[in-house]
XYZ file of C-alpha atoms in Angstrom:
591
model
C 267.362 159.300 241.988
C 269.902 159.820 239.406
C 271.408 163.645 238.860
C 273.743 165.067 236.747
C 274.771 168.825 236.275
C 273.967 170.191 233.291
C 276.501 172.730 231.272
C 275.582 176.232 231.043
C 272.831 177.181 228.648
C 273.081 180.681 226.511
C 269.238 181.823 227.224
C 268.059 185.524 225.406
C 267.346 188.466 227.805
C 269.008 186.544 230.584
C 272.283 185.709 232.218
C 274.016 182.167 231.926
C 272.739 179.859 234.956
C 273.668 176.641 235.760
C 270.866 174.225 237.220
C 270.349 171.065 238.326
C 269.050 168.630 236.012
C 267.058 165.335 237.984
C 265.734 162.221 236.256
C 263.415 159.726 238.094
C 260.924 156.956 238.276
C 257.630 157.840 239.818
C 256.005 154.661 241.750
C 253.310 153.882 238.304
C 256.515 153.864 236.144
C 256.393 157.963 235.355
C 259.724 159.417 233.743
C 260.362 163.016 234.884
C 262.810 165.410 233.826
C 263.525 168.559 235.001
C 265.532 171.625 233.037
C 265.541 174.904 232.349
C 262.842 176.906 230.090
C 264.508 178.506 226.679
C 266.578 175.817 226.073
C 267.827 175.514 222.253
C 265.772 173.229 219.780
C 267.978 169.944 219.498
C 269.461 170.005 223.486
C 269.858 166.767 225.064
C 267.138 166.583 227.820
C 267.805 162.995 228.998
C 268.485 159.152 228.422
C 264.979 158.238 228.147
C 266.423 154.650 226.845
C 268.628 154.429 229.780
C 266.094 155.720 232.260
C 263.385 153.158 231.104
C 266.191 150.012 231.458
C 266.343 149.613 227.506
C 268.920 149.480 225.071
C 268.914 152.422 222.618
C 268.154 150.043 219.814
C 265.049 148.678 221.027
C 263.160 151.773 220.676
C 263.791 151.922 217.146
C 262.966 148.388 217.045
C 259.333 148.837 219.217
C 258.509 151.909 216.923
C 258.874 153.884 219.725
C 257.597 157.447 219.662
C 256.707 160.426 221.775
C 253.458 162.066 221.768
C 251.310 165.082 223.447
C 248.612 164.472 226.211
C 245.815 165.579 225.449
C 247.468 169.239 223.935
C 247.983 167.665 220.628
C 251.524 169.792 220.814
C 254.999 168.078 221.149
C 257.716 169.896 223.278
C 260.523 167.043 222.923
C 261.251 164.574 219.956
C 262.833 161.009 220.938
C 266.556 160.462 218.926
C 266.368 156.614 218.297
C 269.379 155.975 217.657
C 270.641 157.504 220.794
C 268.049 156.820 223.148
C 267.965 160.579 223.954
C 265.310 162.984 224.747
C 265.857 165.984 222.859
C 264.265 169.760 222.903
C 261.515 169.840 219.530
C 260.031 173.125 220.600
C 260.423 176.279 222.109
C 259.109 175.549 226.434
C 258.221 179.610 227.373
C 257.896 178.420 230.857
C 255.806 181.974 231.331
C 253.605 181.522 228.168
C 252.733 177.502 229.456
C 252.174 178.105 233.447
C 251.601 181.527 233.766
C 252.838 182.764 237.613
C 252.134 178.904 238.075
C 254.984 178.299 241.114
C 255.686 174.381 239.587
C 255.405 174.346 235.690
C 254.935 170.587 234.242
C 253.911 169.341 230.345
C 253.090 166.294 230.508
C 254.119 164.309 227.529
C 253.793 159.991 226.489
C 256.094 158.050 225.068
C 254.917 154.837 223.555
C 256.525 152.072 222.721
C 254.886 148.131 220.370
C 255.422 144.826 220.907
C 254.346 144.611 223.638
C 252.252 147.788 223.921
C 254.282 150.200 226.989
C 252.898 153.225 227.846
C 255.012 155.482 229.850
C 254.345 158.721 230.987
C 256.956 161.720 230.526
C 256.501 164.720 233.722
C 258.821 167.488 232.020
C 259.340 169.968 235.050
C 260.283 173.746 233.146
C 262.528 175.349 235.610
C 262.338 179.230 235.384
C 265.119 180.834 234.427
C 265.114 184.415 234.728
C 264.355 186.263 231.124
C 261.615 188.978 231.927
C 262.419 192.161 233.989
C 260.151 193.691 236.728
C 257.604 196.069 235.003
C 254.982 198.554 236.294
C 251.478 199.121 234.808
C 252.713 202.598 233.921
C 255.555 204.773 233.345
C 254.502 207.640 235.548
C 251.909 207.228 238.734
C 250.330 210.370 239.581
C 249.118 210.585 243.308
C 247.048 213.521 244.656
C 247.678 213.822 248.296
C 245.564 215.978 251.046
C 248.237 217.789 253.173
C 246.196 217.351 256.046
C 247.039 213.032 256.043
C 249.202 212.525 259.809
C 252.243 211.648 259.772
C 251.942 207.479 258.796
C 249.377 207.621 256.458
C 249.812 204.868 253.664
C 248.886 205.023 250.151
C 249.112 201.656 248.249
C 251.376 201.883 245.026
C 250.433 198.980 242.186
C 253.313 196.845 242.188
C 256.043 196.154 239.489
C 254.704 192.693 237.447
C 257.337 190.055 237.066
C 256.337 187.037 234.680
C 259.255 184.878 236.523
C 258.426 182.982 239.413
C 260.453 182.620 242.805
C 263.780 184.045 242.782
C 263.660 185.299 239.736
C 260.048 186.917 240.249
C 260.325 190.563 241.852
C 262.428 190.331 244.913
C 262.858 194.006 246.181
C 261.529 197.513 245.753
C 264.028 200.536 246.705
C 262.492 204.322 247.302
C 265.013 207.044 246.663
C 265.803 208.807 249.669
C 263.314 211.979 249.967
C 262.119 214.524 253.218
C 258.946 213.057 252.865
C 257.954 209.191 252.131
C 259.749 206.003 253.526
C 258.547 202.488 251.605
C 256.277 199.460 252.986
C 256.492 196.146 251.583
C 254.402 193.194 253.034
C 253.389 190.558 251.480
C 252.367 191.259 247.985
C 251.300 195.225 249.000
C 253.723 198.087 248.415
C 252.823 201.300 250.478
C 254.228 204.648 250.616
C 254.313 205.598 254.485
C 254.069 209.180 255.035
C 257.210 210.220 257.629
C 257.048 213.597 257.489
C 253.434 215.873 256.912
C 253.416 217.249 253.575
C 252.834 221.223 253.464
C 251.233 222.463 250.020
C 252.572 225.903 250.525
C 256.362 224.972 250.972
C 256.076 221.687 248.041
C 252.935 221.304 246.070
C 254.367 218.741 243.672
C 257.308 216.314 244.190
C 258.368 213.942 242.277
C 259.364 210.109 243.996
C 261.932 207.024 242.140
C 260.753 203.711 242.963
C 262.513 200.826 242.138
C 261.737 197.030 241.216
C 264.653 194.577 242.294
C 264.531 190.730 241.199
C 266.762 188.522 241.487
C 268.815 189.171 238.175
C 268.937 192.178 236.257
C 268.081 194.555 234.876
C 266.546 197.496 237.227
C 263.060 199.463 236.747
C 262.302 202.180 238.328
C 259.057 204.165 238.144
C 258.848 207.870 238.796
C 255.970 208.794 240.939
C 254.516 212.238 240.729
C 253.336 213.612 244.299
C 250.309 216.328 244.155
C 249.535 217.983 247.154
C 246.074 218.662 247.305
C 242.874 219.872 250.033
C 242.087 216.504 252.405
C 240.188 213.550 250.601
C 240.837 211.210 253.406
C 239.446 208.121 252.397
C 239.986 205.612 249.677
C 237.447 203.410 247.980
C 236.432 199.935 250.089
C 235.990 197.455 248.621
C 233.348 195.194 249.409
C 235.480 191.754 248.977
C 239.027 191.279 249.056
C 238.362 188.705 246.954
C 235.841 187.694 243.758
C 234.855 184.265 242.422
C 232.800 183.214 239.558
C 232.095 180.359 236.925
C 231.676 181.056 233.250
C 230.429 178.782 230.501
C 233.214 178.138 227.512
C 232.168 179.567 224.525
C 229.996 182.529 226.097
C 229.091 185.285 223.648
C 229.679 188.997 223.746
C 228.706 191.066 226.026
C 226.924 188.137 228.733
C 227.848 189.434 232.144
C 230.306 187.614 234.253
C 230.313 189.559 237.841
C 229.953 193.226 239.156
C 232.447 194.355 241.854
C 231.412 197.505 243.885
C 233.747 199.857 246.120
C 232.383 202.778 248.109
C 234.136 205.863 249.259
C 232.887 207.663 252.611
C 233.972 210.742 250.992
C 231.250 213.589 249.690
C 231.370 215.143 246.160
C 234.555 214.067 243.634
C 236.738 212.968 246.254
C 233.863 209.740 247.023
C 233.452 209.384 243.057
C 234.336 206.069 242.404
C 236.340 204.495 239.209
C 236.983 201.301 237.616
C 240.107 199.653 235.857
C 241.562 196.789 235.779
C 245.577 196.844 237.832
C 248.702 195.375 236.123
C 246.887 192.225 233.847
C 248.506 190.492 231.200
C 246.840 190.828 227.419
C 245.368 187.713 226.873
C 242.507 189.134 230.246
C 242.109 192.274 228.122
C 241.207 190.861 225.375
C 238.341 188.670 226.780
C 237.262 190.783 229.770
C 236.212 194.572 229.982
C 235.093 196.208 232.831
C 232.892 199.161 233.325
C 234.919 201.888 234.507
C 231.367 203.730 236.026
C 229.581 200.969 237.482
C 232.423 197.866 237.900
C 230.637 195.572 235.464
C 232.526 192.335 233.642
C 231.303 191.269 230.560
C 232.887 189.179 228.093
C 234.505 190.932 224.862
C 236.246 187.960 223.647
C 236.232 184.082 223.303
C 236.876 181.536 226.537
C 237.458 178.092 225.362
C 238.562 176.295 229.098
C 240.775 173.858 226.631
C 243.231 176.579 226.479
C 242.749 178.272 229.726
C 240.638 176.777 232.759
C 240.884 179.890 235.280
C 241.259 183.507 235.119
C 242.794 186.047 238.062
C 242.963 189.616 237.774
C 243.544 192.790 239.901
C 240.472 195.376 239.801
C 241.554 199.082 241.215
C 239.066 201.540 242.273
C 239.903 204.747 242.207
C 238.453 208.000 243.361
C 237.711 211.509 242.186
C 241.157 212.574 243.575
C 243.167 209.261 242.838
C 242.510 207.414 246.115
C 243.065 203.543 245.052
C 242.427 200.356 246.397
C 242.866 196.816 244.483
C 240.814 193.848 244.847
C 241.476 190.746 243.482
C 238.811 188.257 240.941
C 239.043 184.904 239.734
C 237.443 183.605 237.230
C 236.674 179.987 236.673
C 235.879 178.360 232.980
C 233.617 175.987 233.002
C 234.145 172.932 230.390
C 231.355 172.709 227.768
C 230.897 169.596 225.024
C 232.759 171.726 222.542
C 235.454 169.065 221.564
C 234.708 165.538 219.333
C 236.154 162.559 220.359
C 239.915 162.003 217.743
C 240.806 158.755 216.751
C 244.342 158.414 216.118
C 245.601 155.202 213.422
C 248.375 154.217 215.827
C 249.250 151.093 214.377
C 248.258 148.330 211.673
C 249.436 144.532 210.478
C 248.817 145.101 206.189
C 248.151 142.731 204.999
C 246.747 139.981 207.805
C 247.824 136.658 207.417
C 244.203 134.542 206.794
C 245.568 132.115 209.424
C 246.589 133.843 212.051
C 244.483 132.773 215.223
C 241.234 134.563 216.750
C 242.577 136.865 219.311
C 245.470 138.263 217.186
C 246.163 141.488 217.705
C 246.289 143.303 214.227
C 246.307 147.646 214.908
C 246.067 149.583 218.149
C 243.861 152.675 218.247
C 244.392 155.737 220.614
C 241.032 157.913 221.010
C 241.467 161.527 222.421
C 238.786 164.434 223.654
C 240.434 167.562 224.692
C 236.707 168.206 227.047
C 236.860 167.073 230.811
C 235.667 164.732 233.038
C 231.700 162.793 231.425
C 232.924 165.358 227.982
C 235.849 163.624 228.075
C 235.249 160.093 228.677
C 234.998 158.012 225.436
C 233.114 155.043 224.464
C 234.534 153.313 221.118
C 233.279 150.555 219.369
C 233.088 148.805 215.564
C 229.596 149.337 213.681
C 229.256 147.015 210.928
C 229.847 143.277 211.408
C 233.148 141.979 211.145
C 235.459 139.355 212.367
C 237.212 142.012 214.626
C 236.328 143.505 217.658
C 238.379 146.500 220.307
C 239.752 145.466 223.414
C 240.612 148.280 225.432
C 244.115 148.273 226.451
C 245.946 151.114 228.228
C 244.458 154.746 229.133
C 242.796 155.786 225.783
C 244.551 152.829 223.745
C 242.475 150.087 222.113
C 244.025 146.807 220.716
C 242.153 145.778 217.259
C 241.939 141.830 217.672
C 240.171 139.080 215.307
C 237.220 137.339 216.766
C 237.501 134.341 214.913
C 239.240 132.465 211.641
C 240.121 134.587 208.505
C 239.745 133.381 205.280
C 240.839 135.244 202.350
C 238.808 133.502 199.922
C 235.353 134.582 201.677
C 236.686 137.873 202.579
C 239.982 139.813 200.880
C 239.479 142.800 202.090
C 237.636 144.669 205.407
C 236.110 148.372 205.534
C 236.419 148.098 209.116
C 234.697 152.019 210.425
C 235.302 152.260 214.303
C 233.444 154.738 216.010
C 234.153 156.976 219.116
C 231.365 159.096 221.241
C 232.123 161.238 224.296
C 229.624 160.641 227.462
C 229.043 164.890 227.319
C 225.479 166.140 226.966
C 224.629 166.460 224.164
C 226.951 163.824 223.350
C 229.540 164.455 220.530
C 231.106 161.622 218.189
C 233.628 161.384 215.528
C 234.294 157.873 213.279
C 237.183 156.698 211.275
C 237.764 153.934 208.492
C 239.957 151.250 208.687
C 241.050 149.430 205.333
C 242.437 145.531 206.318
C 243.647 143.291 203.428
C 243.835 139.704 204.277
C 246.664 138.331 202.681
C 246.742 134.539 201.469
C 248.008 131.447 202.323
C 248.406 127.933 200.787
C 244.937 126.089 201.927
C 243.561 125.153 198.741
C 244.640 122.522 196.557
C 243.501 122.238 193.030
C 240.234 120.926 192.298
C 239.092 119.159 189.530
C 235.733 120.090 187.641
C 235.105 116.585 187.202
C 235.471 113.743 189.221
C 236.741 111.454 186.155
C 237.794 112.542 182.068
C 236.870 110.296 179.304
C 238.866 110.629 175.976
C 237.518 108.873 172.590
C 239.419 108.365 169.787
C 239.860 106.949 166.267
C 242.647 104.220 165.624
C 244.878 105.359 163.370
C 245.308 108.537 164.448
C 248.264 111.175 164.255
C 250.764 111.728 166.750
C 249.929 115.137 168.809
C 246.273 115.364 168.109
C 244.211 116.663 170.554
C 242.324 114.356 173.227
C 240.597 116.147 175.757
C 241.509 118.845 178.002
C 241.363 118.851 182.397
C 240.579 121.680 184.312
C 241.461 122.855 187.882
C 240.285 125.351 189.882
C 241.883 126.557 193.316
C 241.103 129.538 195.023
C 243.921 130.872 196.318
C 245.776 133.836 195.045
C 248.535 134.202 192.767
C 251.423 131.400 192.831
C 249.145 130.270 195.969
C 246.316 129.489 192.734
C 248.301 129.063 189.520
C 248.154 125.350 188.838
C 250.438 123.366 187.320
C 249.447 119.623 185.175
C 251.593 116.467 185.143
C 251.121 112.564 184.152
C 251.693 110.634 186.723
C 253.761 107.592 186.666
C 252.012 104.389 185.167
C 252.515 102.131 182.373
C 249.817 100.812 179.252
C 250.823 97.394 177.819
C 254.351 97.577 179.912
C 255.578 100.931 178.496
C 255.453 104.434 179.833
C 252.504 105.729 179.706
C 254.205 109.127 178.586
C 254.962 107.207 175.510
C 251.172 106.988 174.864
C 249.963 111.103 175.706
C 251.207 113.858 177.278
C 249.710 116.917 178.788
C 249.893 120.083 178.828
C 251.276 121.552 181.776
C 249.416 125.227 181.834
C 246.244 124.266 179.873
C 245.719 120.631 180.867
C 245.450 119.759 177.239
C 246.381 115.999 176.801
C 248.033 115.250 173.482
C 248.606 111.837 171.832
C 252.346 111.303 171.409
C 251.858 108.344 169.037
C 248.955 106.599 166.275
C 247.043 103.738 168.375
C 245.684 100.587 167.160
C 242.480 99.049 168.200
C 243.396 95.621 167.204
C 245.964 95.901 169.658
C 244.937 98.420 172.039
C 241.420 99.020 172.872
C 241.564 101.621 175.541
C 243.326 102.670 178.240
C 243.734 105.207 181.754
C 246.450 107.320 182.493
C 246.211 109.673 185.841
C 247.072 114.015 186.114
C 247.946 115.495 188.909
C 246.866 119.151 189.130
C 249.643 121.231 191.493
C 249.226 124.464 192.551
C 252.555 126.386 192.896
C 252.256 127.927 196.902
C 254.703 126.583 199.441
C 254.433 123.714 200.283
C 252.160 122.957 197.518
C 248.736 121.491 196.874
C 247.784 119.029 194.664
C 244.640 116.269 193.179
C 244.237 113.586 190.903
C 241.823 112.788 188.893
C 241.904 109.990 186.148
C 241.068 110.295 182.484
C 240.232 106.839 180.463
C 240.848 106.999 176.591
C 238.411 104.773 174.305
C 239.843 104.330 171.085
C 237.691 103.139 168.178
C 237.953 101.023 165.503
C 238.046 102.120 161.600
C 238.110 99.412 159.255
C 241.380 99.415 157.881
C 241.733 95.420 157.336
C 240.349 93.579 154.132
C 238.923 89.771 154.362
C 240.954 87.082 154.014
C 240.466 83.119 153.440
C 241.811 81.628 155.966
C 240.565 77.596 154.826
C 241.414 76.413 152.720
C 244.787 77.288 152.367
C 245.767 78.306 148.479
C 248.504 76.115 148.087
C 244.972 73.019 149.155
C 243.078 75.254 146.692
C 245.121 74.949 143.844
C 245.378 71.146 144.262
C 241.404 70.926 143.767
C 239.721 69.276 141.269
C 236.664 70.036 139.503
C 234.108 68.368 140.729
C 231.765 65.829 138.784
C 228.633 67.193 139.490
C 228.378 70.811 139.004
C 224.854 72.236 141.418
C 226.692 70.722 144.497
C 229.589 73.877 144.120
C 231.727 75.135 145.921
C 231.604 72.073 148.697
C 229.479 73.139 152.338
C 233.363 73.460 153.721
C 234.578 76.004 152.400
C 234.003 79.669 154.082
C 235.053 82.760 154.069
C 236.430 84.667 157.308
C 236.970 87.811 158.389
C 240.996 88.465 158.800
C 240.126 90.923 161.922
C 241.468 89.674 164.668
C 241.039 90.111 168.608
C 242.288 89.779 171.872
C 240.713 86.475 172.341
């Protein structure tokens, strides 16, 4: 257990105190801090990073944050740079815990990557910021002169919202001739030390002072009227009355009936009922009939706000003798709060190549109800490649169940449903939009397995031969296709001296004019490459066929022109021309 001493903290309505600051780990990983109430906002409670055994820089990297445990209100914040836990809102022990001896606020610190949850117990120490108060500034007592020495008269004690040494510690009764003070437990009594004589003194004023562990003192005047004997005070049938009441009970619901009897007759035996010294929130929720002692609901009861009420009930007879009983009303939970789904973390977007079982989000579910009413089942409604895996307490991990493919589904609208186990059950849902990030996992694919181009000889340089096209289903640069020629030769020359391809459109152009008599066909290979990293590619062959044009006139090969010039005219003309003379086309072939 590590302890350090806090410097004195100025507090409103109280003297300056020094408090022991305690910081310790529980056996279950809990972290506890002890500090005084009413510390100023921004005051340092302790160093959470040091207590968790972490460097302060690790808190920011792991997205450390403080969550309230069920109440929805955060009383402390985390300084991610220094690792210090600081006061975020006013902490008033009396408002939070009433007169409980121990006041503990539950908070949580959540760290991600990996996910960790640590409970923080804030032990709020009381400071003396409330003075003792009596219910009334003047207490009227009517006592018969027949009262014997030693008779006791109950005085309602003073109320101090503080606890322990800061609550009421002592009562002082100013010295007088007839009464002394008796204090035992929670009972304050005037004890008759000398018999009264109405004929000598029919009225008297006594001064009663209450003191707590600090200051200021508070006093009340007890006005005593001496009457003829009313020697029986009302007596309750029980010292403690207990009742249970479902939350959200409608107004005028009868909670319990208290009853006191007085052995006296007439006005001395008439009993009326009232609340003793109670807080304002009790008066706003319950009322008591002065005649019947019936306690009814007048306001709103909410189990999540307050689960139990404790009050004192006063019975007074007609001449002022009183007695008190305690009433405890337990509020029972009703399933009136639907679960609340909180998206704590989400990977956005998710790469399509993540392996099954990858955590892509963290879900937190809260239900303010208790027991079964607060137990929640969480599920994903539609058929998607994701599931919820219970993690710690009310946290779930959203994980993948199979390989994702952005080209099939690029976005998932996941609906998460939460249902409690109350009767009837309440449910809520939340939609989570998850985008799938592209990776370069698809090469370009040509629309044809091969392409053919036909062109007439004597074409113009730059004319279009054909167009190739490839599609890539990937996104953006991963799906951007660039075309190029693969190196090869045609008739001993580079293919690029014959054709070219437009890198953006895939259109193939002739670089030169073709001659059918020299080249009838040739083949080129085009590569389609995407712009991913690393790039993917595919190839296709393009066959170019050159068609003939009648661009050559006939030529006499035999006999040659020289021989023809020396030929003589034959003697017999009918046999002209000789059968050996033929006209042969000048068209040349490879053969």
